[in-house]
Coordinates of C-alpha atoms and ligand atoms in Angstrom, one line a residue:
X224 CA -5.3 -18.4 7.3
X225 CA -4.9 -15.3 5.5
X226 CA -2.8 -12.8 7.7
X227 CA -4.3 -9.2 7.2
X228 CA -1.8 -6.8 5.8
X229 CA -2.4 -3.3 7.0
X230 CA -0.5 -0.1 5.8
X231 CA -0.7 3.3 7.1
X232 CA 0.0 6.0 4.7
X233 CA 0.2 9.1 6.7
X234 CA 1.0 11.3 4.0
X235 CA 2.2 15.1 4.6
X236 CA 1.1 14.7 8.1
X237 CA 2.8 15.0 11.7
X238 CA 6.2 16.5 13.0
X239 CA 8.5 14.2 14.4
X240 CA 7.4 14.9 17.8
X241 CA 3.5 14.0 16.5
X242 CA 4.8 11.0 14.7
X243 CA 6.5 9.6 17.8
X244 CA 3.4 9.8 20.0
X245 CA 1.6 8.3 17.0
X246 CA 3.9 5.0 17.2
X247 CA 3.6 4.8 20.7
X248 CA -0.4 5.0 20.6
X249 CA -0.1 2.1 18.0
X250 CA 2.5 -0.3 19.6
X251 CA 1.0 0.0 23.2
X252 CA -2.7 -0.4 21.5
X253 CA -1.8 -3.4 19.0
X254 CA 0.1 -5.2 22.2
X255 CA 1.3 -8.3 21.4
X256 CA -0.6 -9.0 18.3
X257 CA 1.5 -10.9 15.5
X258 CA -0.9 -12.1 13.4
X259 CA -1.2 -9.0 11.3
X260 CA 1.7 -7.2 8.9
X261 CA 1.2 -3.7 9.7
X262 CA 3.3 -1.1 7.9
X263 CA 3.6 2.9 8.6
X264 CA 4.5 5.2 6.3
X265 CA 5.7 8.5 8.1
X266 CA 6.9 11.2 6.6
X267 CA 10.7 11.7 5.2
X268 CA 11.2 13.6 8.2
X269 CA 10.0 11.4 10.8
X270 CA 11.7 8.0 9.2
X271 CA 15.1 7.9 11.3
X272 CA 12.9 8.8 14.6
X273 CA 10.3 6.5 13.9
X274 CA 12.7 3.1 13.0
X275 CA 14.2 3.0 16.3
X276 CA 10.9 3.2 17.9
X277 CA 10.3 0.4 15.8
X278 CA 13.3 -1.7 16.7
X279 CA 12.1 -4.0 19.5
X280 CA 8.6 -4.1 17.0
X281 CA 7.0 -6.0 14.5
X282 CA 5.8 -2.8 12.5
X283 CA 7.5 -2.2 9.6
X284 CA 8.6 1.0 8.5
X285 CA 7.8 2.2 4.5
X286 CA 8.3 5.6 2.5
X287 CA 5.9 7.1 0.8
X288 CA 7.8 7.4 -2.3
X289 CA 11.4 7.3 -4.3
X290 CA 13.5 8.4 -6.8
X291 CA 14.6 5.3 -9.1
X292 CA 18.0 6.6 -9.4
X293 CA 20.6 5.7 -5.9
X294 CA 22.0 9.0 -6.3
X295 CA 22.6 12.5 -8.5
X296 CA 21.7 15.7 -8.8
X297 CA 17.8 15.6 -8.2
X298 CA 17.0 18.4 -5.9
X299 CA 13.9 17.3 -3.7
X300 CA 14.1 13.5 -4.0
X301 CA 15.2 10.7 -1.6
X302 CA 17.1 7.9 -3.1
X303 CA 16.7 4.3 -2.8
X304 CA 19.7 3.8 -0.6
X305 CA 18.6 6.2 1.7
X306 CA 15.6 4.8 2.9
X307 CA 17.6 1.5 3.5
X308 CA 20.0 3.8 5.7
X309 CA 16.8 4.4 7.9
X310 CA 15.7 1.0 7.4
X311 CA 12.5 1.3 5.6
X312 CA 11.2 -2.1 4.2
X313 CA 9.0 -1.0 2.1
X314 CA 7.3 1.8 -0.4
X315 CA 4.9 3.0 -1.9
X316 CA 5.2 4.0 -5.6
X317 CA 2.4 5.1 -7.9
X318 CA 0.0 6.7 -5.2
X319 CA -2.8 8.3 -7.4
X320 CA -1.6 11.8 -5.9
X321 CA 2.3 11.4 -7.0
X322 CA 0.3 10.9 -10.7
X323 CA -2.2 13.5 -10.2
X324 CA -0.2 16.2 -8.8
X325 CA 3.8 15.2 -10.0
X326 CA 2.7 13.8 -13.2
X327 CA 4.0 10.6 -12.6
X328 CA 3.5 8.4 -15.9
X329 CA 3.5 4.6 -15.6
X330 CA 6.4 4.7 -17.5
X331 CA 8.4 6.2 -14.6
X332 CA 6.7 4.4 -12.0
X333 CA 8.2 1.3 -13.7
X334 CA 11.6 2.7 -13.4
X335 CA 11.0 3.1 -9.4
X336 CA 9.8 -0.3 -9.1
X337 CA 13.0 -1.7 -10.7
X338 CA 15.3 0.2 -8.7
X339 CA 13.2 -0.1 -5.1
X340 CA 13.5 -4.4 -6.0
X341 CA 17.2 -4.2 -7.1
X342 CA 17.4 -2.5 -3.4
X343 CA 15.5 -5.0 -2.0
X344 CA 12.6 -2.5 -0.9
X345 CA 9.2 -3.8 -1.4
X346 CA 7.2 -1.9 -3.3
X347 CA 3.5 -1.3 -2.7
X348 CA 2.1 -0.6 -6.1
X349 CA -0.6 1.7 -6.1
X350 CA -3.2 1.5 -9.0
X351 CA -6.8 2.8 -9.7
X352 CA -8.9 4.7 -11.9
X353 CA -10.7 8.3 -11.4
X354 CA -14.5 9.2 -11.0
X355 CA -14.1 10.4 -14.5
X356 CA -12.7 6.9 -16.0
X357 CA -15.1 4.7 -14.0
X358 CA -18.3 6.7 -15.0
X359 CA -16.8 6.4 -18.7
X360 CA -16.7 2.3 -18.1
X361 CA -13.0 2.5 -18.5
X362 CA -11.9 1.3 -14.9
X363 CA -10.9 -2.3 -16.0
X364 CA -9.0 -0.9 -19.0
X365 CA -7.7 2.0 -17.1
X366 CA -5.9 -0.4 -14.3
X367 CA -4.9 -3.4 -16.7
X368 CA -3.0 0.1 -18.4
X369 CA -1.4 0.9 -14.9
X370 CA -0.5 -3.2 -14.7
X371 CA 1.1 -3.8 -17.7
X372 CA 3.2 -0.5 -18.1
X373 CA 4.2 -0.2 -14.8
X374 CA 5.1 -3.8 -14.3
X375 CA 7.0 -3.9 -17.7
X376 CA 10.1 -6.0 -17.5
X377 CA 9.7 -7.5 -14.0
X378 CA 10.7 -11.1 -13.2
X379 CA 8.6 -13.7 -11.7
X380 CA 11.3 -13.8 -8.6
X381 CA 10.9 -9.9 -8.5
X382 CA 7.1 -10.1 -8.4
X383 CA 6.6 -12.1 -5.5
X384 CA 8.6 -9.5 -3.7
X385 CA 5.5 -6.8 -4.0
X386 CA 2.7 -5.9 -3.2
X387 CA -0.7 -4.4 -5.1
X388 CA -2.9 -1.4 -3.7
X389 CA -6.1 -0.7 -5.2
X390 CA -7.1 2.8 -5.0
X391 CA -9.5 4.2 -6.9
X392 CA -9.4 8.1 -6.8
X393 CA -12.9 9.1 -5.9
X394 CA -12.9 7.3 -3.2
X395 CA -9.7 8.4 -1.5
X396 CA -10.2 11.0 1.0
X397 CA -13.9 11.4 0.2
X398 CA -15.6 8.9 3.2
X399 CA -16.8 7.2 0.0
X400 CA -16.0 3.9 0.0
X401 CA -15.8 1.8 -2.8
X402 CA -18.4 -1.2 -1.8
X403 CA -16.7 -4.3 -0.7
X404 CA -18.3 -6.0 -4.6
X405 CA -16.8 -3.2 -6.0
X406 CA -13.5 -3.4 -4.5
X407 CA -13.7 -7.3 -4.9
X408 CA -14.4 -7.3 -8.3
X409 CA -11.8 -5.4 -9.2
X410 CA -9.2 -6.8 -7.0
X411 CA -10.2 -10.4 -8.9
X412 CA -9.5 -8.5 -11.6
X413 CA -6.1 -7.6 -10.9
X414 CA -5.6 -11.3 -9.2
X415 CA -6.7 -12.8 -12.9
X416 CA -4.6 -10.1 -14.6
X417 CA -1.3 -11.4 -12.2
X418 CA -2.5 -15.0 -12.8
X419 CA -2.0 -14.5 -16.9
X420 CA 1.2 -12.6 -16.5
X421 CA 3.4 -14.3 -14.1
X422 CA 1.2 -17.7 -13.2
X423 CA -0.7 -18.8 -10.5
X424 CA 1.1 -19.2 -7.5
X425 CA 2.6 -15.6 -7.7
X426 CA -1.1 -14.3 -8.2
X427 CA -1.7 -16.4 -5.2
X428 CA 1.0 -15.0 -3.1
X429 CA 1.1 -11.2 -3.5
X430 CA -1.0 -9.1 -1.3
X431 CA -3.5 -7.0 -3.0
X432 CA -4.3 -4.2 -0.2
X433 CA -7.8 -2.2 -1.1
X434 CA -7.5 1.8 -0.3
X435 CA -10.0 4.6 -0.3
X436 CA -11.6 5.9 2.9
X437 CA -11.3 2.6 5.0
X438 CA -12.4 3.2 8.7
X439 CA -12.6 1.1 11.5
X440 CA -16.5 0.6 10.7
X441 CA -16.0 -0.8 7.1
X442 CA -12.9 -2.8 7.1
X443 CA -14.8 -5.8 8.2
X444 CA -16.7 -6.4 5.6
X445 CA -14.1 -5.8 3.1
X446 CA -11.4 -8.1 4.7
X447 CA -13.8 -10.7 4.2
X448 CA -13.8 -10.6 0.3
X449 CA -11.5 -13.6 -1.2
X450 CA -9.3 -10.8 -2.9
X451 CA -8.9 -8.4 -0.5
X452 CA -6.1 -8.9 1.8
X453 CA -5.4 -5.9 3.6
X454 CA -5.5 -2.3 3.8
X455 CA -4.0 1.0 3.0
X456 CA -5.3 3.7 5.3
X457 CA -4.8 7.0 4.4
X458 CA -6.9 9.3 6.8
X459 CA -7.9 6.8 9.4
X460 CA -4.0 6.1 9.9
X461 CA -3.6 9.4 12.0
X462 CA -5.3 8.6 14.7
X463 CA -3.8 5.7 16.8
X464 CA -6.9 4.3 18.1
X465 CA -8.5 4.3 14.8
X466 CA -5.8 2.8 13.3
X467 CA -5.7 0.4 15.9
X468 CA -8.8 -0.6 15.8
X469 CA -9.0 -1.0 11.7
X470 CA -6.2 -3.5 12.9
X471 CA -8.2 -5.3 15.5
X472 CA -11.3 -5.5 13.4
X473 CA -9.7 -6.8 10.5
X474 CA -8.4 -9.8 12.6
X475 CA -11.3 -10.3 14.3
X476 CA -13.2 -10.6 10.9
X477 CA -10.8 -13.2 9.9
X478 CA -11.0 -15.2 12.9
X479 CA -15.0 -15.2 12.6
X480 CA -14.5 -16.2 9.5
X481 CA -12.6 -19.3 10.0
X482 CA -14.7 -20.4 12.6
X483 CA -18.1 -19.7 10.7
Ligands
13P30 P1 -7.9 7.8 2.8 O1 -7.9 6.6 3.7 O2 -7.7 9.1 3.5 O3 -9.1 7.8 1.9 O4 -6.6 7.7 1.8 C1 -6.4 6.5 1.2 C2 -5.0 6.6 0.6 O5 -4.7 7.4 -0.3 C3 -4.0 5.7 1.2 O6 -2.8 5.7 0.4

């Protein structure tokens, strides 16, 4: 049974004392449910707070980004080794606004994913193309691009150690969803374009997540798509009952669905 894999990205949002209440919204509402992987995302600020709320949890704590180097002079970044010192499992690297507004090239977003994997962190590799690029036509080409460069150089054994967010930009933040046939035809996409690069059975393993205005009202249909196998929530994420119930829906669905 697939196992729905649901990350909440909170972005620049919440103090510490806002994050807390946040967590405890989410573990009391989630209860006792283990047959989801749920991951949060707080802010650097809120990390060391927020693991030891997750302790006696099965939430998993993740940055939203990372320097690839462990240390230096890099005024403004975190390294590698600091988000293990807080415990973080995972991160996210290549988020659309890290490229938009820090210029991140795939090229460098490579380099993260190299050092978050020699760190054991998984990373949660964001791709997806702009408005711009899919009314050009160019979204296949566009995302293979974001594959191939930022996945340069990385082992089979690495691979299975990630996961894959589709996000196309116009529909993060917007309300407008990508439909669930256009998310799953992409995420095929990417599942052939892992299939050809490092074989089937890590194609068949790694997690591709779908982003982009999910809600509690549209996850359902999308978790029901062969190729979709999860989430990553930007807006909806702040709430805890929303989040929650994205969480609870997306189970549901799946249970439905084995039944049906
Ligand atoms: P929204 O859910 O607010 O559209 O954000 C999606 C996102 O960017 C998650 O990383």
């Amino acid at each position: 049974m697939k196992k729905p894999f649901i990350a909440g990205n909170w972005k620049m949002f919440k103090t510490i004392d806002e994050a807390k209440n946040l967590v405890q919204t989410i573990k009391a509402g989630i209860g006792k449910l283990h047959d989801c992987q749920i991951v949060i995302c707080p802010p650097y600020t809120a990390l060391c707070e927020i693991s030891k709320l997750l302790q006696d949890s099965h939430l998993e704590l993740g940055a939203q980004n990372m320097h690839p180097e462990t240390e230096g002079a890099f005024t403004g970044e975190i390294s590698p080794l600091m988000l293990k010192d807080v415990k973080c499992r995972y991160v996210i690297l290549g988020h659309s606004e890290r490229r938009q507004y820090f210029g991140e090239s795939n090229a460098f977003i490579n380099e993260k994913i190299k050092t978050a994997l020699k760190y054991s962190l998984i990373p949660i590799i964001c791709v997806g193309e702009t408005l711009a690029q899919r009314e050009a036509r160019t979204q296949f080409e566009i995302v293979k691009q974001q594959m191939d460069e930022s996945l340069k150089d990385i082992s089979k054994d690495e691979m299975m150690r990630t996961v894959i967010a589709y996000e196309p930009v116009w529909a993060i933040g917007t309300g407008q969803t990508a439909t669930p046939e256009q998310a799953e035809q992409m995420q095929s996409y990417i599942r052939r374009l892992l299939n050809e690069m490092y074989g089937k059975e890590v194609a068949g393993r790694i997690p591709i997540l779908y982003g982009g205005s999910v809600k509690p009202d549209n996850i359902a249909l999308l978790i029901q798509k062969p190729n979709i196998d999860g989430a990553l929530v930007g807006g909806a994420s702040l709430k805890g009952e929303n989040f929650v119930q994205i969480i609870m829906n997306a189970q549901s669905q799946i249970e439905a669905g084995l039944q049906s």
